[in-house]
Short mmCIF file of C-alpha atoms in Angstrom, two decimals:
data_model
loop_
_atom_site.label_atom_id
_atom_site.label_comp_id
_atom_site.label_asym_id
_atom_site.label_seq_id
_atom_site.Cartn_x
_atom_site.Cartn_y
_atom_site.Cartn_z
CA MET P 1417 -158.22 -1.78 90.88
CA SER P 1418 -157.61 -0.05 94.26
CA THR P 1419 -154.25 -0.05 95.59
CA ILE P 1420 -154.71 -2.57 98.41
CA ALA P 1421 -155.87 -4.78 95.96
CA ARG P 1422 -153.06 -4.43 93.86
CA ILE P 1423 -150.66 -5.13 96.41
CA LEU P 1424 -152.10 -7.98 98.71
CA PRO P 1425 -153.39 -11.41 97.28
CA ALA P 1426 -157.00 -11.41 96.51
CA ASP P 1427 -158.25 -12.82 100.00
CA ASP P 1428 -156.30 -10.67 101.90
CA ALA P 1429 -157.70 -7.57 99.74
CA ALA P 1430 -161.13 -8.74 100.28
CA ASP P 1431 -160.48 -8.98 104.00
CA ARG P 1432 -158.98 -5.57 104.46
CA TYR P 1433 -160.88 -3.85 102.27
CA VAL P 1434 -162.30 -0.70 103.83
CA ASP P 1435 -164.90 1.44 102.23
CA ARG P 1436 -163.91 4.89 103.09
CA LYS P 1437 -166.90 6.54 102.01
CA ARG P 1438 -169.22 4.21 104.14
CA TYR P 1439 -170.64 6.87 106.16
CA LEU P 1440 -170.48 9.38 103.90
CA TRP P 1441 -173.22 7.66 101.85
CA MET P 1442 -175.46 9.11 104.28
CA LEU P 1443 -175.41 12.18 102.25
CA SER P 1444 -177.81 10.46 99.71
CA VAL P 1445 -180.23 9.82 102.42
CA VAL P 1446 -179.98 14.00 103.63
CA TRP P 1447 -179.98 15.34 99.88
CA PRO P 1448 -183.72 14.69 99.46
CA ALA P 1449 -184.60 16.91 102.77
CA ALA P 1450 -182.72 20.08 101.18
CA PRO P 1451 -185.88 21.69 100.36
CA LEU P 1452 -186.75 21.35 103.96
CA ILE P 1453 -183.31 22.87 104.91
CA GLY P 1454 -184.16 25.85 102.53
CA LEU P 1455 -187.81 26.28 104.17
CA TYR P 1456 -185.70 26.41 107.84
CA LEU P 1457 -183.50 29.09 106.62
CA VAL P 1458 -186.34 31.02 105.31
CA SER P 1459 -188.33 30.70 108.74
CA LEU P 1460 -185.08 31.79 110.44
CA THR P 1461 -183.88 34.86 108.36
CA GLY P 1462 -187.42 35.97 106.51
CA TRP P 1463 -185.18 35.89 103.07
CA GLY P 1464 -187.36 34.52 100.41
CA ILE P 1465 -184.14 33.74 98.51
CA PHE P 1466 -183.74 30.70 100.43
CA TYR P 1467 -186.64 29.05 98.69
CA ALA P 1468 -183.72 28.77 95.87
CA PHE P 1469 -181.71 26.95 98.34
CA THR P 1470 -181.79 23.34 96.54
CA LEU P 1471 -181.20 24.95 93.12
CA VAL P 1472 -178.21 26.93 94.13
CA VAL P 1473 -176.54 23.85 95.97
CA TRP P 1474 -177.23 21.31 92.92
CA TYR P 1475 -176.37 23.92 90.01
CA GLY P 1476 -173.38 25.76 91.97
CA VAL P 1477 -172.35 24.16 95.27
CA ILE P 1478 -171.93 20.57 94.20
CA PRO P 1479 -170.35 21.07 90.80
CA ALA P 1480 -167.88 23.46 92.76
CA LEU P 1481 -167.04 20.62 95.10
CA ASP P 1482 -166.68 18.12 92.22
CA VAL P 1483 -163.86 20.28 91.00
CA MET P 1484 -162.43 20.93 94.41
CA PHE P 1485 -162.27 17.28 95.41
CA GLY P 1486 -161.89 15.68 92.04
CA ASN P 1487 -162.44 11.86 91.12
CA ASP P 1488 -162.28 8.74 93.09
CA PRO P 1489 -161.09 5.69 90.84
CA ASN P 1490 -161.01 3.22 93.71
CA ASN P 1491 -162.59 -0.04 93.49
CA PRO P 1492 -163.63 -2.58 95.89
CA PRO P 1493 -161.65 -5.65 94.71
CA GLU P 1494 -163.81 -8.44 93.44
CA ALA P 1495 -163.34 -10.61 96.33
CA ALA P 1496 -164.93 -8.15 98.35
CA VAL P 1497 -168.20 -7.35 96.56
CA ALA P 1498 -169.99 -10.44 98.03
CA ARG P 1499 -169.16 -8.89 101.71
CA LEU P 1500 -170.24 -5.49 100.42
CA GLU P 1501 -173.64 -6.30 99.05
CA ALA P 1502 -174.35 -8.37 102.22
CA ASP P 1503 -173.88 -5.46 104.29
CA ARG P 1504 -177.41 -4.25 105.22
CA TYR P 1505 -176.17 -1.22 106.26
CA TYR P 1506 -176.00 0.19 102.86
CA ARG P 1507 -179.58 -1.14 101.55
CA ILE P 1508 -181.27 0.68 104.98
CA LEU P 1509 -180.02 3.90 103.65
CA THR P 1510 -182.09 3.34 100.17
CA TYR P 1511 -185.08 2.41 102.22
CA LEU P 1512 -184.79 5.71 104.62
CA THR P 1513 -184.54 7.98 101.67
CA VAL P 1514 -187.92 6.87 100.78
CA PRO P 1515 -189.87 8.37 103.53
CA VAL P 1516 -187.58 11.72 103.41
CA HIS P 1517 -188.64 12.20 99.77
CA TYR P 1518 -192.47 12.17 100.92
CA ALA P 1519 -191.57 14.32 103.87
CA SER P 1520 -190.01 17.04 101.47
CA LEU P 1521 -193.38 16.76 99.37
CA ILE P 1522 -195.71 16.80 102.20
CA VAL P 1523 -194.26 19.67 104.19
CA SER P 1524 -193.50 21.87 101.11
CA ALA P 1525 -196.96 21.61 99.98
CA TRP P 1526 -198.32 22.63 103.42
CA TRP P 1527 -195.98 25.43 103.49
CA VAL P 1528 -196.95 26.70 100.14
CA ALA P 1529 -200.87 26.43 101.37
CA THR P 1530 -200.46 27.92 104.42
CA GLN P 1531 -197.67 30.44 104.03
CA PRO P 1532 -197.72 33.90 102.11
CA MET P 1533 -195.57 33.89 99.16
CA ALA P 1534 -194.72 35.77 96.25
CA TRP P 1535 -195.16 34.08 92.67
CA TRP P 1536 -191.54 33.87 92.19
CA GLU P 1537 -190.99 32.10 95.79
CA VAL P 1538 -193.74 29.56 94.58
CA VAL P 1539 -191.67 28.90 91.51
CA MET P 1540 -188.42 28.76 93.32
CA LEU P 1541 -189.54 26.19 95.70
CA ALA P 1542 -191.40 24.38 93.07
CA LEU P 1543 -188.01 23.99 91.40
CA SER P 1544 -186.13 23.11 94.50
CA LEU P 1545 -188.57 20.02 95.18
CA GLY P 1546 -188.64 19.08 91.65
CA ILE P 1547 -184.77 18.36 91.79
CA VAL P 1548 -184.66 16.34 94.70
CA ASN P 1549 -188.06 14.45 93.68
CA GLY P 1550 -186.62 13.85 90.33
CA LEU P 1551 -184.12 12.21 92.26
CA ALA P 1552 -186.37 9.95 94.15
CA LEU P 1553 -186.37 8.31 90.52
CA ASN P 1554 -182.77 7.49 91.38
CA THR P 1555 -183.44 5.79 94.59
CA GLY P 1556 -186.10 4.21 92.73
CA HIS P 1557 -183.70 3.07 89.94
CA GLU P 1558 -181.40 1.83 92.81
CA LEU P 1559 -184.28 -0.14 94.65
CA GLY P 1560 -186.10 -1.31 91.40
CA HIS P 1561 -183.36 -3.39 90.09
CA LYS P 1562 -183.10 -5.51 93.26
CA LYS P 1563 -184.72 -8.80 93.38
CA ALA P 1564 -186.45 -8.90 96.58
CA ALA P 1565 -190.10 -8.08 96.49
CA PHE P 1566 -189.85 -5.55 99.29
CA GLU P 1567 -187.22 -3.66 97.67
CA ARG P 1568 -189.16 -3.61 94.26
CA TRP P 1569 -192.24 -2.37 95.95
CA MET P 1570 -190.14 0.33 97.71
CA ALA P 1571 -189.10 1.40 94.27
CA LYS P 1572 -192.82 1.58 93.23
CA ILE P 1573 -193.71 3.78 96.39
CA VAL P 1574 -190.97 6.13 95.94
CA LEU P 1575 -191.45 6.65 92.01
CA ALA P 1576 -194.99 7.60 92.86
CA VAL P 1577 -193.78 10.39 94.62
CA VAL P 1578 -193.22 12.34 91.21
CA GLY P 1579 -195.98 10.36 89.24
CA TYR P 1580 -193.10 8.41 87.12
CA GLY P 1581 -194.20 4.75 88.37
CA HIS P 1582 -193.70 3.16 84.61
CA PHE P 1583 -189.96 3.94 85.15
CA PHE P 1584 -190.22 0.72 86.97
CA ILE P 1585 -190.79 -1.21 83.61
CA GLU P 1586 -189.55 1.01 81.34
CA HIS P 1587 -185.76 1.34 82.47
CA ASN P 1588 -185.45 -2.10 83.88
CA LYS P 1589 -187.12 -4.10 80.75
CA GLY P 1590 -186.81 -1.69 77.97
CA HIS P 1591 -183.85 0.90 78.32
CA HIS P 1592 -181.39 -2.02 79.78
CA ARG P 1593 -182.29 -3.87 76.52
CA ASP P 1594 -182.05 -1.19 73.73
CA VAL P 1595 -179.67 1.15 75.21
CA ALA P 1596 -177.28 2.88 72.87
CA THR P 1597 -179.46 1.61 69.97
CA PRO P 1598 -181.77 3.73 67.61
CA GLU P 1599 -184.36 1.58 69.17
CA ASP P 1600 -184.22 3.09 72.58
CA PRO P 1601 -185.80 6.54 73.26
CA ALA P 1602 -183.80 7.19 76.30
CA THR P 1603 -180.23 7.34 74.29
CA SER P 1604 -179.64 10.68 72.91
CA ARG P 1605 -178.12 11.24 69.72
CA MET P 1606 -175.08 13.44 68.99
CA GLY P 1607 -176.14 16.71 67.54
CA GLU P 1608 -179.60 16.36 69.33
CA GLY P 1609 -180.66 19.05 71.90
CA ILE P 1610 -181.96 18.23 75.44
CA TYR P 1611 -185.26 19.99 74.45
CA LYS P 1612 -185.87 17.82 71.27
CA PHE P 1613 -184.73 14.95 72.93
CA SER P 1614 -187.35 15.20 75.60
CA LEU P 1615 -189.86 15.29 73.06
CA ARG P 1616 -188.68 11.71 71.84
CA GLU P 1617 -187.85 10.56 75.26
CA ILE P 1618 -190.95 11.13 77.50
CA PRO P 1619 -193.83 9.73 75.53
CA GLY P 1620 -191.39 6.95 73.95
CA ALA P 1621 -190.75 5.84 77.36
CA PHE P 1622 -194.26 5.45 78.48
CA LYS P 1623 -195.15 4.29 75.38
CA ARG P 1624 -192.41 1.38 75.54
CA ALA P 1625 -193.36 0.74 79.27
CA TRP P 1626 -197.20 0.16 78.64
CA ASN P 1627 -196.21 -2.18 75.59
CA LEU P 1628 -193.85 -4.06 77.55
CA GLU P 1629 -196.37 -4.66 80.40
CA LYS P 1630 -199.10 -5.38 77.94
CA VAL P 1631 -197.29 -8.26 76.61
CA ARG P 1632 -196.35 -9.76 80.11
CA LEU P 1633 -199.96 -9.61 81.19
CA GLU P 1634 -201.42 -11.11 77.84
CA ARG P 1635 -198.73 -13.93 78.30
CA ALA P 1636 -199.98 -14.67 81.92
CA GLY P 1637 -203.66 -14.62 80.52
CA LYS P 1638 -204.40 -11.40 82.57
CA GLY P 1639 -206.02 -8.26 81.14
CA VAL P 1640 -203.91 -4.82 80.93
CA TRP P 1641 -206.37 -3.07 83.15
CA SER P 1642 -205.85 -4.81 86.29
CA LEU P 1643 -204.11 -4.39 89.55
CA ASP P 1644 -201.44 -6.80 88.40
CA ASN P 1645 -200.52 -4.03 85.87
CA GLU P 1646 -197.28 -2.81 87.68
CA ILE P 1647 -197.40 0.58 85.94
CA ILE P 1648 -200.92 1.12 87.36
CA GLN P 1649 -200.05 0.20 90.90
CA PRO P 1650 -197.45 2.86 91.25
CA LEU P 1651 -199.91 5.66 89.17
CA LEU P 1652 -202.75 4.62 92.06
CA ILE P 1653 -200.42 5.67 95.07
CA THR P 1654 -199.81 8.78 93.01
CA VAL P 1655 -203.32 9.68 92.73
CA VAL P 1656 -203.98 9.04 96.30
CA LEU P 1657 -201.00 10.93 97.35
CA TYR P 1658 -201.66 13.97 95.70
CA ALA P 1659 -205.88 13.76 96.07
CA SER P 1660 -204.92 13.46 99.48
CA LEU P 1661 -202.70 16.72 99.81
CA LEU P 1662 -205.54 18.75 97.85
CA LEU P 1663 -208.09 17.46 100.32
CA ALA P 1664 -205.90 18.29 103.32
CA LEU P 1665 -204.76 21.45 102.18
CA GLY P 1666 -207.56 22.77 100.03
CA PRO P 1667 -207.27 23.79 96.32
CA ASP P 1668 -205.10 26.74 97.27
CA PRO P 1669 -204.35 28.42 93.66
CA LYS P 1670 -200.52 28.48 94.84
CA LEU P 1671 -200.58 24.61 95.30
CA LEU P 1672 -202.20 24.32 92.19
CA VAL P 1673 -199.34 25.92 90.39
CA PHE P 1674 -197.02 24.56 92.81
CA LEU P 1675 -197.62 20.88 92.24
CA PRO P 1676 -197.51 20.34 88.37
CA ILE P 1677 -194.39 22.35 88.50
CA GLN P 1678 -192.71 20.28 90.90
CA ILE P 1679 -193.69 17.03 89.04
CA ALA P 1680 -192.59 18.79 85.65
CA PHE P 1681 -188.98 19.54 86.81
CA GLY P 1682 -188.66 16.14 88.45
CA TRP P 1683 -189.59 14.37 85.26
CA TRP P 1684 -186.81 16.92 83.72
CA GLN P 1685 -184.02 15.38 85.95
CA LEU P 1686 -184.97 12.08 84.61
CA THR P 1687 -184.47 13.28 81.12
CA SER P 1688 -181.37 15.34 81.83
CA ALA P 1689 -179.90 11.67 83.29
CA ASN P 1690 -180.76 10.12 80.23
CA TYR P 1691 -179.75 12.57 77.89
CA ILE P 1692 -176.08 12.72 79.13
CA GLU P 1693 -175.67 8.98 80.14
CA HIS P 1694 -175.42 7.47 76.53
CA TYR P 1695 -175.11 10.65 74.33
CA GLY P 1696 -174.11 9.89 70.71
CA LEU P 1697 -173.19 6.31 71.91
CA LEU P 1698 -174.00 3.50 69.59
CA ARG P 1699 -173.90 -0.47 69.64
CA GLU P 1700 -172.56 -1.74 66.38
CA LYS P 1701 -175.04 -4.43 64.72
CA MET P 1702 -173.83 -7.77 63.87
CA ALA P 1703 -173.97 -9.83 60.66
CA ASP P 1704 -177.26 -11.66 61.89
CA GLY P 1705 -178.98 -8.04 62.48
CA ARG P 1706 -178.82 -8.13 66.35
CA TYR P 1707 -176.74 -5.54 68.25
CA GLU P 1708 -173.91 -6.34 70.14
CA ARG P 1709 -174.20 -6.96 73.75
CA ALA P 1710 -174.14 -3.81 75.71
CA GLN P 1711 -170.62 -2.96 77.22
CA PRO P 1712 -169.28 -0.46 79.75
CA ARG P 1713 -167.98 1.72 76.97
CA HIS P 1714 -171.68 2.21 75.98
CA SER P 1715 -172.28 4.65 78.82
CA TRP P 1716 -170.59 7.79 79.73
CA ASN P 1717 -169.00 7.60 83.14
CA SER P 1718 -168.42 10.35 85.99
CA ASN P 1719 -166.00 9.40 89.16
CA HIS P 1720 -166.58 12.89 90.67
CA ILE P 1721 -166.67 12.53 94.39
CA ALA P 1722 -169.39 14.84 95.89
CA SER P 1723 -171.93 14.09 93.13
CA ASN P 1724 -171.60 10.73 93.42
CA LEU P 1725 -172.17 10.48 97.34
CA ILE P 1726 -175.35 12.15 97.11
CA LEU P 1727 -176.64 9.95 93.83
CA PHE P 1728 -176.06 6.63 95.09
CA HIS P 1729 -173.19 6.03 92.74
CA LEU P 1730 -175.43 6.37 89.86
CA GLN P 1731 -172.79 8.32 87.71
CA ARG P 1732 -170.47 4.78 87.76
CA HIS P 1733 -172.97 4.31 85.11
CA SER P 1734 -170.98 1.81 82.84
CA ASP P 1735 -170.90 -0.87 85.59
CA HIS P 1736 -174.42 -0.48 86.15
CA HIS P 1737 -175.23 -1.54 82.93
CA ALA P 1738 -172.83 -4.25 82.92
CA HIS P 1739 -174.18 -5.58 85.98
CA PRO P 1740 -177.82 -4.17 86.88
CA THR P 1741 -178.32 -5.90 89.94
CA ARG P 1742 -175.32 -4.68 91.87
CA ARG P 1743 -175.68 -2.37 94.45
CA TYR P 1744 -174.42 1.20 94.40
CA GLN P 1745 -171.42 0.54 97.23
CA SER P 1746 -170.01 -2.22 94.85
CA LEU P 1747 -169.97 -0.27 91.53
CA ARG P 1748 -166.72 -0.25 90.00
CA ASP P 1749 -164.58 2.08 87.59
CA PHE P 1750 -163.02 0.68 84.63
CA PRO P 1751 -160.05 2.02 82.43
CA ASN P 1752 -160.51 3.36 78.95
CA LEU P 1753 -164.37 4.08 79.51
CA PRO P 1754 -166.03 7.30 78.09
CA VAL P 1755 -165.72 10.13 80.80
CA LEU P 1756 -167.83 13.01 81.47
CA PRO P 1757 -165.98 16.13 81.96
CA ALA P 1758 -168.32 17.11 85.42
CA GLY P 1759 -170.46 15.47 87.45
CA TYR P 1760 -174.30 15.11 86.76
CA PRO P 1761 -175.18 18.45 88.49
CA GLY P 1762 -172.66 20.36 86.15
CA MET P 1763 -173.62 18.18 83.00
CA PHE P 1764 -177.50 18.75 83.42
CA PHE P 1765 -176.72 22.75 83.75
CA MET P 1766 -174.67 22.60 80.62
CA ALA P 1767 -177.07 20.37 78.76
CA MET P 1768 -179.89 22.94 79.17
CA ILE P 1769 -177.62 25.24 76.72
CA PRO P 1770 -177.34 23.04 73.68
CA PRO P 1771 -174.68 24.80 71.71
CA VAL P 1772 -172.14 24.72 74.79
CA PHE P 1773 -172.85 21.10 75.56
CA ARG P 1774 -172.58 20.12 71.95
CA SER P 1775 -169.13 22.43 71.88
CA VAL P 1776 -168.01 20.11 74.94
CA MET P 1777 -169.34 16.62 74.29
CA ASP P 1778 -169.28 16.15 70.37
CA ARG P 1779 -165.62 15.96 70.19
CA ARG P 1780 -165.30 13.56 72.97
CA VAL P 1781 -167.83 11.21 71.09
CA VAL P 1782 -165.92 11.43 68.03
CA GLU P 1783 -162.96 10.39 69.91
CA TRP P 1784 -164.80 7.54 71.28
CA ALA P 1785 -165.61 6.16 68.25
CA GLY P 1786 -161.99 6.65 66.94
CA GLY P 1787 -163.03 9.20 64.15
CA ASP P 1788 -165.42 6.94 62.55
CA LEU P 1789 -168.80 8.89 62.52
CA ALA P 1790 -170.49 5.42 61.34
CA LYS P 1791 -169.98 4.13 64.53
CA ILE P 1792 -171.94 7.13 66.23
CA GLN P 1793 -175.59 7.75 66.77
CA ILE P 1794 -176.01 11.00 65.06
CA ASP P 1795 -179.33 13.02 65.06
CA PRO P 1796 -180.57 12.91 61.09
CA ALA P 1797 -181.17 16.64 61.31
CA ARG P 1798 -177.76 17.41 62.00
CA ARG P 1799 -175.77 14.74 60.16
CA LYS P 1800 -174.44 16.58 57.25
CA GLN P 1801 -173.53 19.69 59.54
CA ILE P 1802 -171.58 16.89 61.92
CA ILE P 1803 -170.19 15.50 58.76
CA ARG P 1804 -169.00 18.92 57.77
CA LYS P 1805 -167.21 19.73 61.00
CA PHE P 1806 -165.49 16.23 61.63
CA GLY P 1807 -164.39 15.65 58.10
CA ALA P 1808 -165.97 13.34 55.76
CA SER P 1809 -163.86 10.18 55.85
CA ARG P 1810 -164.95 7.09 53.73
CA GLN P 1811 -167.29 6.05 56.59
CA SER P 1812 -168.57 9.58 56.89
CA ALA P 1813 -169.39 9.69 52.99
CA ARG P 1814 -171.14 6.30 53.27
CA ILE P 1815 -173.46 7.79 56.17
CA ALA P 1816 -174.20 11.00 54.12
CA ALA P 1817 -175.17 8.46 51.30
CA GLU P 1818 -177.86 6.71 53.25
#
């Protein structure tokens, strides 16, 4: 709870609450233009190193700013949430982000097709664009949870930038239902490296999305291969978008390398987010065979200021799972949540070095479970090794016997 909310009565706290980050949220709109800033610096200096501008900012500068500015535990008082949610300024920022993603893709593709570039420069720009286009999934995530038809269509349009339109179905109807259970391909297991996880998560996510949409359409008496399919809708936008780029710019060999790399690295950003957001966490199974209701404690949280400002508060993931339709400006922090040691950019980089990631996160998972390994979702291939490392309690021995 914020300091204001602790001192003032609820109504006064709501009336007087001011979002001190109100205008800083514009950084979430500016960030998708980072590759364009890099291109401007290249044109200004002639230095090809600026093709990696976005990579350096994402993996270096933002983590440093997270350390410098620290955490922000400030919450809006509950009585102020309705006013915040009704403020159109916040949703307009998410709308503005959509064309910025398209501009970054189109201008970057034009640059690759028309400017002389070394192979490493093409790769650096592709990876830079992949980072921000991967975060188009974050914009789609924020918009796709809303009930208004306009916002849901905006979600599909922005997800089409990176060809991951099935996220619209998979995340809302699949991941939120199955999160922190073995049934969820988007929940990573303790001891499972991100590269192994990606081979399970990426195809598993598409399969679950397709099956969910097939069931919905069959119940409505419609065929799965129709324009009513909400996976096919954004997929068609993707096909038209990329076909138009190739027709307008020509099948330049550099472009034929550039486009798949930026798509693949965009997908990698979502895989990285899914990997860290619920690592090792497990909902308990009740006597009737169902899992307990998903709670804030089933998501890893991060209150780092800098990275949250460019991610529409995605890192307050616990409250998001508790209240999926709540808008980013209203998401809250809770006491006693599982907390990541860094913001998403730092955690994404750490995840790419599995031994380092496990050395940092595994003990936190064990602490979250109170030392009871039976309450942790563990990679079967590393189960015995984890039990040896963290001690064979009675619960651990029962796991080993399974």
